[in-house]
Tab-separated table of C-alpha atoms in Angstrom:
chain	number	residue	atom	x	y	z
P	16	UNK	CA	92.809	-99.497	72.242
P	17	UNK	CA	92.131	-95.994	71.522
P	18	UNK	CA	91.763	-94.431	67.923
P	19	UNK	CA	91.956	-91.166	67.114
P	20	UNK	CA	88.935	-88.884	67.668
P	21	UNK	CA	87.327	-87.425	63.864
P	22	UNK	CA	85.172	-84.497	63.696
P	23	UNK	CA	83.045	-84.005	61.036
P	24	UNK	CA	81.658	-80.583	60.187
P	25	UNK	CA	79.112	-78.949	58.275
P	26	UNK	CA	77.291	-82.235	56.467
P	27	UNK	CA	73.597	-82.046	56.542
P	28	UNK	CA	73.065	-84.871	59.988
P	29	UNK	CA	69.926	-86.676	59.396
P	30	UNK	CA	68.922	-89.285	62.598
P	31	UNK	CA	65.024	-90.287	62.221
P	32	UNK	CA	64.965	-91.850	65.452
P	33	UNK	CA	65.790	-88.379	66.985
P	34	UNK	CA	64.026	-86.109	64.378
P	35	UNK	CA	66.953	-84.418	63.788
P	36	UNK	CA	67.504	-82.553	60.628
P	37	UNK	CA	70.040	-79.959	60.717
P	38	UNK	CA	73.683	-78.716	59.209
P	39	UNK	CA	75.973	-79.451	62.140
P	40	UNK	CA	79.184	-81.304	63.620
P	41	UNK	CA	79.624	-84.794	64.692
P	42	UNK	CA	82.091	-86.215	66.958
P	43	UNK	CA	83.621	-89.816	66.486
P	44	UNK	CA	85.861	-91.272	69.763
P	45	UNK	CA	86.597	-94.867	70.298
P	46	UNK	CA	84.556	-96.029	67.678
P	47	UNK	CA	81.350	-94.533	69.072
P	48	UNK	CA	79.477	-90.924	68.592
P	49	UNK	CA	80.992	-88.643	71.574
P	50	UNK	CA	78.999	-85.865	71.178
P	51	UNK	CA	76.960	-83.473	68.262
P	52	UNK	CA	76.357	-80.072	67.964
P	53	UNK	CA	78.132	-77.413	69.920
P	54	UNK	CA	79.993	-79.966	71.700
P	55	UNK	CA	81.465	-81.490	69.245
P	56	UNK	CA	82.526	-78.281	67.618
P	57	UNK	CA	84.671	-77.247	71.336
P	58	UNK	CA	85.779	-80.811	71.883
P	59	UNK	CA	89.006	-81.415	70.745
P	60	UNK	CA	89.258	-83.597	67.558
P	61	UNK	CA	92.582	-85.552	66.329
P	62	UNK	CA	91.354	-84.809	62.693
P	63	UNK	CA	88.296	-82.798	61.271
P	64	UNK	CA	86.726	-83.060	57.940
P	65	UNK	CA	84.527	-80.655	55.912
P	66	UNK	CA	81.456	-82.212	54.908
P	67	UNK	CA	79.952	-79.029	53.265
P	68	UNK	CA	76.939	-79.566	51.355
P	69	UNK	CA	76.596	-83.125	51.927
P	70	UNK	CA	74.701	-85.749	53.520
P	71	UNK	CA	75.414	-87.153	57.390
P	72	UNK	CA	73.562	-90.478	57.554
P	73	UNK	CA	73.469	-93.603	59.877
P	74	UNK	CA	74.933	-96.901	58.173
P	75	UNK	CA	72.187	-98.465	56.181
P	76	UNK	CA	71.132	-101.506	57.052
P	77	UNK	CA	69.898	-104.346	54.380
P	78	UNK	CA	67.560	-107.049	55.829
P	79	UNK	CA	67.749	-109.212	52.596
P	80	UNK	CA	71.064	-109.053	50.560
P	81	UNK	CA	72.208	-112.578	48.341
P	82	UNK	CA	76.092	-112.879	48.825
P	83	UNK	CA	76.250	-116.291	46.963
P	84	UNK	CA	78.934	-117.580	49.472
P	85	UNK	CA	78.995	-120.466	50.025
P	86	UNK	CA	78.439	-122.012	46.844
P	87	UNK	CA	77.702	-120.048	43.475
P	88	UNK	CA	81.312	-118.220	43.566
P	89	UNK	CA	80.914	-117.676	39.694
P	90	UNK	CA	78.006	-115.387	41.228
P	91	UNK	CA	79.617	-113.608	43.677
P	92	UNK	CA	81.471	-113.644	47.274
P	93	UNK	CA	80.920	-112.396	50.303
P	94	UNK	CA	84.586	-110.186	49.842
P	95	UNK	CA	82.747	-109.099	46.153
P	96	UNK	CA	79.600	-108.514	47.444
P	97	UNK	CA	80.205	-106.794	50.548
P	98	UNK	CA	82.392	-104.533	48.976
P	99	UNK	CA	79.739	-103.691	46.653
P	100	UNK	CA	77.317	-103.081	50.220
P	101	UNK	CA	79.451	-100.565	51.732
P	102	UNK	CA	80.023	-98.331	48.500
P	103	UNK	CA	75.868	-98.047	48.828
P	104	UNK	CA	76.598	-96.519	52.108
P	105	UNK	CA	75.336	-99.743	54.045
P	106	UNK	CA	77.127	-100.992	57.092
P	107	UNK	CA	74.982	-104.118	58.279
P	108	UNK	CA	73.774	-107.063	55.411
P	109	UNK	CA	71.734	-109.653	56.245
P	110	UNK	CA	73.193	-112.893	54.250
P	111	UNK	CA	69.838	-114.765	52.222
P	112	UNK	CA	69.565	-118.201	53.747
P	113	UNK	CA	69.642	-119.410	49.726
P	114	UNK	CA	73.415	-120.402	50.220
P	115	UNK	CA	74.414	-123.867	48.458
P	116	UNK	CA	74.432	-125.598	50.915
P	117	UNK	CA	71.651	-123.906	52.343
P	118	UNK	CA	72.149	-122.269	55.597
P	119	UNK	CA	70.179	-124.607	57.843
P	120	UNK	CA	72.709	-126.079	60.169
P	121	UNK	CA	75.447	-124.130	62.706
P	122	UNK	CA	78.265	-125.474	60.682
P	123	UNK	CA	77.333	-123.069	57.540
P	124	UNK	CA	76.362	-120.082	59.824
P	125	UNK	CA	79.727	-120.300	61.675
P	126	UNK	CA	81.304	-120.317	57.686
P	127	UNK	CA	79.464	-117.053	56.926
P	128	UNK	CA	80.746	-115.234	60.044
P	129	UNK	CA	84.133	-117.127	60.003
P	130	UNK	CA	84.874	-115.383	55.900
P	131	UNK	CA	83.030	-112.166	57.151
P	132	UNK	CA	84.984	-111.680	59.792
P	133	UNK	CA	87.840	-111.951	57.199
P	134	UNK	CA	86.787	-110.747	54.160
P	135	UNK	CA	83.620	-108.296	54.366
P	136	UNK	CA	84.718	-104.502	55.712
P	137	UNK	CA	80.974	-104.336	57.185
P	138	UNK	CA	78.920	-106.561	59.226
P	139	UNK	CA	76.857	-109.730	58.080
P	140	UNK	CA	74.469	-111.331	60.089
P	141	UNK	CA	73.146	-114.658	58.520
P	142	UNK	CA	69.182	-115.451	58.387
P	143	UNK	CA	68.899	-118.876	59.086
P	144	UNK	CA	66.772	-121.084	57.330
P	145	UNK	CA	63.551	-122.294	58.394
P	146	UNK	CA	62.632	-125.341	57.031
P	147	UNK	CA	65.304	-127.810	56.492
P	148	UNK	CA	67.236	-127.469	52.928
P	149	UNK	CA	64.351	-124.416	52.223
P	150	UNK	CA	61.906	-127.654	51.181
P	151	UNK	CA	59.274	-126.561	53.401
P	152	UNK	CA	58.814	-130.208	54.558
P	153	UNK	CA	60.736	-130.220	57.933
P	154	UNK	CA	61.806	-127.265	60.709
P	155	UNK	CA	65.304	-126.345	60.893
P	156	UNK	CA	67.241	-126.305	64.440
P	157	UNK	CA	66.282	-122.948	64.664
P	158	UNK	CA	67.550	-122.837	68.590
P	159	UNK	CA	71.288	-124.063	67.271
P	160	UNK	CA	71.056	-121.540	64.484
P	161	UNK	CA	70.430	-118.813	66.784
P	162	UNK	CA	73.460	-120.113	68.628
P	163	UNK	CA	75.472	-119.941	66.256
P	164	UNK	CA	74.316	-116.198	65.008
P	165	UNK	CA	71.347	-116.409	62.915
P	166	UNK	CA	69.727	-112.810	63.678
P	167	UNK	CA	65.929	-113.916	62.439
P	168	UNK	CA	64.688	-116.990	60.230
P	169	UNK	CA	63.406	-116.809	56.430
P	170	UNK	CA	62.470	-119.388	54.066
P	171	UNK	CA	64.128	-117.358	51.288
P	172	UNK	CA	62.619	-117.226	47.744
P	173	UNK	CA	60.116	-120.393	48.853
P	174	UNK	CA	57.036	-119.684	50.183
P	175	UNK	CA	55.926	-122.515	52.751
P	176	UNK	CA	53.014	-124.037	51.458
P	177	UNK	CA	52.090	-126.508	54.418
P	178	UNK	CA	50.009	-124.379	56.150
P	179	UNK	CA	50.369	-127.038	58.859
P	180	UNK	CA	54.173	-126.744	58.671
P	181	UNK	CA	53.610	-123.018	58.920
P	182	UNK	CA	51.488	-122.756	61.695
P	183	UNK	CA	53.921	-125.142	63.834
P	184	UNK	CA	57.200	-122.993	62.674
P	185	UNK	CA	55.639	-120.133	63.842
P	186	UNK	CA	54.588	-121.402	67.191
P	187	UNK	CA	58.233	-122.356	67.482
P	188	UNK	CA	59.722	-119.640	66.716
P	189	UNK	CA	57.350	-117.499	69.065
P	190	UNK	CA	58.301	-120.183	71.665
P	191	UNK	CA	62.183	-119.062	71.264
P	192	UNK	CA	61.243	-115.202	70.992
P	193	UNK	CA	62.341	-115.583	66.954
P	194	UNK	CA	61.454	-113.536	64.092
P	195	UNK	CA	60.424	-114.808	61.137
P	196	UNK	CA	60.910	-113.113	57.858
P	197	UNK	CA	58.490	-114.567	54.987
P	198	UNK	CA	58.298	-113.869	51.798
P	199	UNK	CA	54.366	-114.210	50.695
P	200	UNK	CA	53.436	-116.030	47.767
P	201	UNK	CA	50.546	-118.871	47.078
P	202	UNK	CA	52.650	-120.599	45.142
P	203	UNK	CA	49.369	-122.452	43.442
P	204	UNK	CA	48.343	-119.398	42.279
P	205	UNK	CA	51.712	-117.837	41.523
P	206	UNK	CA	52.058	-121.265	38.892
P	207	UNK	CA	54.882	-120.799	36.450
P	208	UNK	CA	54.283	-117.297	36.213
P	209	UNK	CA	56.783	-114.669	36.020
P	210	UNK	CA	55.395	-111.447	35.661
P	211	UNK	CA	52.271	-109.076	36.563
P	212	UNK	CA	49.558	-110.616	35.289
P	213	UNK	CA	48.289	-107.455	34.018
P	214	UNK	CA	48.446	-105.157	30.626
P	215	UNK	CA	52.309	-105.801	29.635
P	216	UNK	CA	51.693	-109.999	30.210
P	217	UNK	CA	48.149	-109.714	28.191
P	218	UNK	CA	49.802	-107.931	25.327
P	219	UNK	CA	53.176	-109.821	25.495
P	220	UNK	CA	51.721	-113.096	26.049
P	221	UNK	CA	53.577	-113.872	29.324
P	222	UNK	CA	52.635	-115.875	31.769
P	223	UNK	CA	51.327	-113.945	34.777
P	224	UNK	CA	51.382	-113.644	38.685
P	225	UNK	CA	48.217	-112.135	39.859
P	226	UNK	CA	47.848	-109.845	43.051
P	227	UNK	CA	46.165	-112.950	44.689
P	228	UNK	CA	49.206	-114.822	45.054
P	229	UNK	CA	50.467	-112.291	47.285
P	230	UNK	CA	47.512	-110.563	48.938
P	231	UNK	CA	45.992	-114.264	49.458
P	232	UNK	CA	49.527	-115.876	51.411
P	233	UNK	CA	49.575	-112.139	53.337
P	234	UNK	CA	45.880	-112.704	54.750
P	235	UNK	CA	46.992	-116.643	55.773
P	236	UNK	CA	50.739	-115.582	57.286
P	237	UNK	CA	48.939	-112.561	59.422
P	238	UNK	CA	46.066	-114.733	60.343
P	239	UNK	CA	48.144	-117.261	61.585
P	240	UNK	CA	50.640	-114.573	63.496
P	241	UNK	CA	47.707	-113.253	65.130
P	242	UNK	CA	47.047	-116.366	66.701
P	243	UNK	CA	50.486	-117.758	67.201
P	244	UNK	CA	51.872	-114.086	68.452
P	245	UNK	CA	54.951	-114.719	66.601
P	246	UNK	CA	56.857	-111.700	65.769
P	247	UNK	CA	56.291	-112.014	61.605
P	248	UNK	CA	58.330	-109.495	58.643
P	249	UNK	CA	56.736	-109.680	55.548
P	250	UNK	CA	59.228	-109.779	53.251
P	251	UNK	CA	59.581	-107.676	49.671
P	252	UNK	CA	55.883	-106.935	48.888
P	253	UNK	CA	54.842	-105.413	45.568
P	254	UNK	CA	51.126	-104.921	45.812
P	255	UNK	CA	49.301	-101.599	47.448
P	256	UNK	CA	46.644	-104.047	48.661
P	257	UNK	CA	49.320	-106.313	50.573
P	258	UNK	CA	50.441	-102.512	52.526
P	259	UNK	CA	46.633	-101.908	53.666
P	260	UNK	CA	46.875	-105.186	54.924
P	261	UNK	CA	50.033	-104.714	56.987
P	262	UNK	CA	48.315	-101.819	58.230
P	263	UNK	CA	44.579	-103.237	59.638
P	264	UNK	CA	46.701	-106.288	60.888
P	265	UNK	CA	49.064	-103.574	63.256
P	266	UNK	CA	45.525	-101.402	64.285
P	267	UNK	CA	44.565	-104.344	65.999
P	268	UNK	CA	47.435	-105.237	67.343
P	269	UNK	CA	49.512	-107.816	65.414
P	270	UNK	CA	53.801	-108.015	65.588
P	271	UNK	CA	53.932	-107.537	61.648
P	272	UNK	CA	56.379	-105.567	60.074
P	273	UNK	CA	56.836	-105.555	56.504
P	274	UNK	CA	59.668	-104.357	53.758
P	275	UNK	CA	59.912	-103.661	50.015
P	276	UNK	CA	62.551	-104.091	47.616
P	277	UNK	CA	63.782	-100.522	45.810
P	278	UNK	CA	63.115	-101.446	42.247
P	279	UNK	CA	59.693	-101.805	43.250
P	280	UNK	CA	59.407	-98.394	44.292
P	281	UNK	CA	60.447	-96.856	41.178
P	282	UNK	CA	59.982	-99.521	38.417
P	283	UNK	CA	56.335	-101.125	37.223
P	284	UNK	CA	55.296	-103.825	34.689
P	285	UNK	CA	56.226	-101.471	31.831
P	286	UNK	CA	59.708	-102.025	32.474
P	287	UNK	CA	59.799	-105.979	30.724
P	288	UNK	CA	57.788	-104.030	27.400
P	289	UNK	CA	61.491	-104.931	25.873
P	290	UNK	CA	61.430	-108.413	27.070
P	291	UNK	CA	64.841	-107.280	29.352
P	292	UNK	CA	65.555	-110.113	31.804
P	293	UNK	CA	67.095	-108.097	34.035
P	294	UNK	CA	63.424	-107.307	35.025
P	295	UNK	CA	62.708	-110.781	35.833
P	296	UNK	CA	62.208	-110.695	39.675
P	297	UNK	CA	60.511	-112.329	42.207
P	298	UNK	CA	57.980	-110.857	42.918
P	299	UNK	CA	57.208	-109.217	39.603
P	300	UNK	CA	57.052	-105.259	38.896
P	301	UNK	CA	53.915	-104.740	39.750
P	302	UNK	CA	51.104	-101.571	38.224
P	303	UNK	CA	51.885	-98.029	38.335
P	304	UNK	CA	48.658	-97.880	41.387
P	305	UNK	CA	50.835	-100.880	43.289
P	306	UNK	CA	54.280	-99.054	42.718
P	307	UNK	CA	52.576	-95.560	44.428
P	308	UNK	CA	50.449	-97.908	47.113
P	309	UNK	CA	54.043	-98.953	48.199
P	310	UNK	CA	56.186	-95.454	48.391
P	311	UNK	CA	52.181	-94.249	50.432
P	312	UNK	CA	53.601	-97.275	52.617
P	313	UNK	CA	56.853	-96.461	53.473
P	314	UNK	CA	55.904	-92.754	53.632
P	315	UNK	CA	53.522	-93.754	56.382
P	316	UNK	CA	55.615	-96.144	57.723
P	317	UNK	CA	53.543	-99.109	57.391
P	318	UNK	CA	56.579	-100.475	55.111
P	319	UNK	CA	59.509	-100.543	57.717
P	320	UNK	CA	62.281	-101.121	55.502
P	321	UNK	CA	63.463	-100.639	51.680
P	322	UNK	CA	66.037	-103.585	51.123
P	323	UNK	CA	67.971	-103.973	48.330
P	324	UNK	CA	66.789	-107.746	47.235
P	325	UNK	CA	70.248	-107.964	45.648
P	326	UNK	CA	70.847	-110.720	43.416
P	327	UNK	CA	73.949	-111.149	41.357
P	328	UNK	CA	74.096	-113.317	38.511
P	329	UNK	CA	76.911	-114.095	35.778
P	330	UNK	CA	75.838	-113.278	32.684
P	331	UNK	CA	74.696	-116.523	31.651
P	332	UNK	CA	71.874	-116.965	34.221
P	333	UNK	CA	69.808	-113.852	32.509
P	334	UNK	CA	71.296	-114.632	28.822
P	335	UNK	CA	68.304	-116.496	27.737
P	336	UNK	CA	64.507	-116.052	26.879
P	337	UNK	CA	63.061	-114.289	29.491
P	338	UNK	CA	60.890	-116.980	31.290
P	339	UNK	CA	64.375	-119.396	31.344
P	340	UNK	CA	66.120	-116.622	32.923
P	341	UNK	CA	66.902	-116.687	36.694
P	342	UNK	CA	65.268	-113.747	38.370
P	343	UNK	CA	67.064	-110.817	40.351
P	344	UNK	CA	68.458	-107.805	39.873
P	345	UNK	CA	72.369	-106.528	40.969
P	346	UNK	CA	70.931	-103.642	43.191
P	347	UNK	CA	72.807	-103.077	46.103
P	348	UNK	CA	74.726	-99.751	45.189
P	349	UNK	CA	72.039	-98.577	43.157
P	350	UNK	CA	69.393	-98.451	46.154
P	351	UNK	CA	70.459	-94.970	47.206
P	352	UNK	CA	70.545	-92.799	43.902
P	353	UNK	CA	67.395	-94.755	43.303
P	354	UNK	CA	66.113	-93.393	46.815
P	355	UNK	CA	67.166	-90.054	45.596
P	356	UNK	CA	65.275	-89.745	42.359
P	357	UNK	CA	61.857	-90.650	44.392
P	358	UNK	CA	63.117	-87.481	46.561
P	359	UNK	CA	63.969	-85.390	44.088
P	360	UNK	CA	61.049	-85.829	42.026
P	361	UNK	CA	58.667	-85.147	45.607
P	362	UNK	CA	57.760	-88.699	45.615
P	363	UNK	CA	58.700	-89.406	49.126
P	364	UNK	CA	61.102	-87.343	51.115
P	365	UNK	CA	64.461	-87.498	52.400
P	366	UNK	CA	63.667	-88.428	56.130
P	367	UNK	CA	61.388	-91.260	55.244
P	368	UNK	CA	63.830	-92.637	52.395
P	369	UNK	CA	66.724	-92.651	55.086
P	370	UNK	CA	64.709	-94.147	58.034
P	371	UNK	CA	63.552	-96.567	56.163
P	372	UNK	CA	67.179	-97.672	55.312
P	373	UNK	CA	68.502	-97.452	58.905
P	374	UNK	CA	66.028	-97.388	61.834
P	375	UNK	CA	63.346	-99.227	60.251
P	376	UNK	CA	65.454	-102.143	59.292
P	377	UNK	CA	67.242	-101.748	62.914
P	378	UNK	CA	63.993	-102.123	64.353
P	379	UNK	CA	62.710	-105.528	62.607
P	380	UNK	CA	66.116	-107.325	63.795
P	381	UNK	CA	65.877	-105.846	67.543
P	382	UNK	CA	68.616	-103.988	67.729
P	383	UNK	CA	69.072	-100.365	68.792
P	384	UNK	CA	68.256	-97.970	65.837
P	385	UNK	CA	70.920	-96.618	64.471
P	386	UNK	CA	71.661	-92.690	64.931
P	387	UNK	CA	73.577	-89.998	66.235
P	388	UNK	CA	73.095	-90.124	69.858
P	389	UNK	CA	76.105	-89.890	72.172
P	390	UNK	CA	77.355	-93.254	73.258
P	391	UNK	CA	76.154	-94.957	69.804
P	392	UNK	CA	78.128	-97.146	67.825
P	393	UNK	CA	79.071	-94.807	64.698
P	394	UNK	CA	78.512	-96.010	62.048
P	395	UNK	CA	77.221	-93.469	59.125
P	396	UNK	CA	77.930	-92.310	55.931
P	397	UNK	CA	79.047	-88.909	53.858
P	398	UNK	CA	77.089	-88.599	51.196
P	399	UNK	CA	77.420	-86.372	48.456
P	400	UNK	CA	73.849	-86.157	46.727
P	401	UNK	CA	74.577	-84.084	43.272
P	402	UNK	CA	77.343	-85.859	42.589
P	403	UNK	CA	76.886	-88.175	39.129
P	404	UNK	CA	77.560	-91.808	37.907
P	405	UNK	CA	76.480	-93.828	35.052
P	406	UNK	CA	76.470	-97.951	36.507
P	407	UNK	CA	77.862	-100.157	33.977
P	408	UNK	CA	79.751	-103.257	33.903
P	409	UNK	CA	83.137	-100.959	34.623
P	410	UNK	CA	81.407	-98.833	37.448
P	411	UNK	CA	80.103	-101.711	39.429
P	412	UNK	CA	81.855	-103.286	42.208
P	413	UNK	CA	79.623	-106.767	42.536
P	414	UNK	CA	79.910	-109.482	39.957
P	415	UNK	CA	76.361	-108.838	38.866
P	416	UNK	CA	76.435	-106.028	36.250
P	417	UNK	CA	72.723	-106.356	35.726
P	418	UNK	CA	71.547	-103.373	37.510
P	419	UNK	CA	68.091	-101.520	37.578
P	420	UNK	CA	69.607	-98.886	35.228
P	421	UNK	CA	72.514	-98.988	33.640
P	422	UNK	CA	73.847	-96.646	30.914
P	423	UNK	CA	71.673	-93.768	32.326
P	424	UNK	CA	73.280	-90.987	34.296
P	425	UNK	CA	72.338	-91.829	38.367
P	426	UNK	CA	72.469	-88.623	41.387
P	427	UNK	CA	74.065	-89.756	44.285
P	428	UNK	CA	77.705	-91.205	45.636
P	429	UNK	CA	78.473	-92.385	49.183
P	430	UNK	CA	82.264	-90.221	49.342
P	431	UNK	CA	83.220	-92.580	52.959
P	432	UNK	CA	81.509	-95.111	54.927
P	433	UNK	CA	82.551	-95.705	58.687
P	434	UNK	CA	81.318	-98.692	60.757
P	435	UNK	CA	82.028	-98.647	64.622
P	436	UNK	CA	84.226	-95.796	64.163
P	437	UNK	CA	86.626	-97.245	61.431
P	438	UNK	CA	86.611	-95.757	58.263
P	439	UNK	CA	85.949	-99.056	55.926
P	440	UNK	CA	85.231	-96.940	52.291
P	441	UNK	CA	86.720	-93.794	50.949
P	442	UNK	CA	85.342	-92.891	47.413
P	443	UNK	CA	87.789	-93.274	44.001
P	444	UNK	CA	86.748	-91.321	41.169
């Protein structure tokens, strides 16, 4: 069936993958990009819209996004938390295996896309688990998972500690041509911490994560990738020694990619000063030399990906003292004006902020980066980057209200949001 063609005129079209950069027209047909340019301004369009001084950018895609279904529905839904997903401008989500039940059989992946398909307006492609019930203990039917539509394989918020049982799940899952996404942590050394173990923990007297527990599990994960040639994503560092890592590993030749959550890009240790639980992540906001080592990464484009590491909790999961408190932040719609402020204040600039949130992401799951090129699935958002909103519990469309900042006056609202052609968001003020 044939929908009407839309051009769209006079947005600022950014598409990393191409390098372009410019003000100019797009062209939607059939649900795909029919042309750019000058020939999308003499083609004939059904409708056109003025995009003056805004923002033309692919769908953004999140490689790690909690939407508590099934299970945990006082948390969220997939409907709640998708809805929240495309009003950031994103138009792929990849569902945390951390479902209850866990997502570690077909039966629970074919649930996800079953609801998806009827309740989110964007796509959701599940991560499969990798070990059995996340325990670490036993591999998952990784094959049957990817059957049944698991895009890659994570372990979620558990680190594997068997090094044995992590050396044979990655030889499986280079056997199958799988990607494993891994969240680094020596969980020995990590202990019952739950923040930097730096100034803010020695002065607060909380109990600290050091850099070890990530930089040690990054050296072990990499080693064993280099030998098992499994295609390995680091997922959500937060030191600037983990990056360098990432980036020797790749000069010699290793499949590692690598992402980082948003908050850790513009938040450090100073943030739990006022013993705030929404601060309370995993891993911990890190030193102000960590937080720059990071934005150097994804400037570089050693860090692939920003994901959102959203997280939404009812209120009585972070009502408590901090180290009872279950860690995660509601960040999903706050990743772009987030993105913006490093941008604005020259921290890292527009191209590499929206790369990393499209193409980057794109490129760890395999699929063709997303951009403007005729014959490409359109999927992209108008974004209007001076316009203002404050997030608070009445501005927020997921269940979790606890986001980064809240209260504060943010730059930055996604006015429409169009995945393979149809137009799934349209801005209420």
């Amino acid at each position: 069936m044939s929908h009407p063609s839309l051009r769209i005129e006079h947005g600022r079209v950014i598409d990393p993958v191409a390098g372009l950069d410019a003000v100019q027209s797009l062209l939607i047909r059939d649900g795909k990009i029919a042309a750019t340019g000058a020939e999308a301004d003499a083609a004939h369009a059904d409708a056109v819209l003025d995009a003056a001084g805004g923002l033309i950018a692919p769908g953004f895609i999140d490689l790690y996004c909690n939407l508590r279904e099934p299970g945990n529905g006082q948390k969220g839904s997939i409907a709640s938390e998708t809805r929240a997903a495309v009003r950031g401008g994103y138009t792929t989500v990849c569902a945390a295996p951390d479902t209850s039940p866990v997502n570690d059989s077909s039966a629970i992946t074919h649930l996800i896309r079953d609801v998806a398909e009827r309740d989110a307006p964007i796509r959701v492609l599940p991560l499969g688990a990798a070990t059995k019930n996340l325990a670490g203990e036993l591999l998952s039917d990784m094959v049957g998972l990817s059957h049944a539509g698991c895009v890659a394989f994570s372990n979620g918020p558990a680190p594997l500690v068997n090094a044995r049982v992590l050396r044979r799940c990655m030889a499986y899952a280079k056997t199958f041509g799988m990607t494993l996404m891994l969240h680094p942590q020596n969980r020995s050394l990590a202990a019952d911490g739950f923040a930097h173990d730096g100034l803010v923990t020695a002065r607060l007297g909380l109990l600290g994560i050091p850099e070890v527990a990530e930089t040690a599990s990054v050296m072990e994960l990499i080693l064993l990738a280099e030998e098992t040639g499994v295609r390995l994503h680091l997922s959500q560092l937060s030191c600037a020694r983990s990056v360098e890592m990432v980036g020797d590993a790749r000069a010699r030749g290793v499949a590692v990619t690598a992402d980082v959550a948003m908050h850790h890009l513009v938040l450090t240790e100073e943030a739990l000063a006022g013993f705030d639980s929404r601060f309370h992540v995993e891993p911990p906001l890190r030193s102000e030399g960590d937080r720059k080592g990071l934005i150097e990464g994804v400037r570089a484009g050693v860090i692939d990906a920003i994901v959102s590491q959203h997280q939404p909790h009812d209120p009585a999961a972070k009502n408590a003292p901090l180290g009872d408190t279950e860690p995660g932040l509601s960040s999903i719609e706050s990743v772009l004006s987030l993105g913006l402020g490093l941008v604005e204040r020259d921290e890292l600039d527009l191209v590499s902020l929206v790369r990393a949130l499209t193409a980057g992401p794109a490129g760890v799951l395999g699929l063709t980066p997303t951009g403007f090129s005729a014959g490409q699935v359109a999927d992209l958002c108008w974004i209007d980057t001076h316009a203002i909103w404050t997030p608070g519990a009445q501005s927020l469309f997921s269940v979790g209200k606890h986001a980064p900042i809240l209260g504060e006056p943010l730059k930055g609202l996604v006015n429409r949001v169009w995945c393979a052609g149809e137009q799934v968001y349209t801005r209420q003020d």
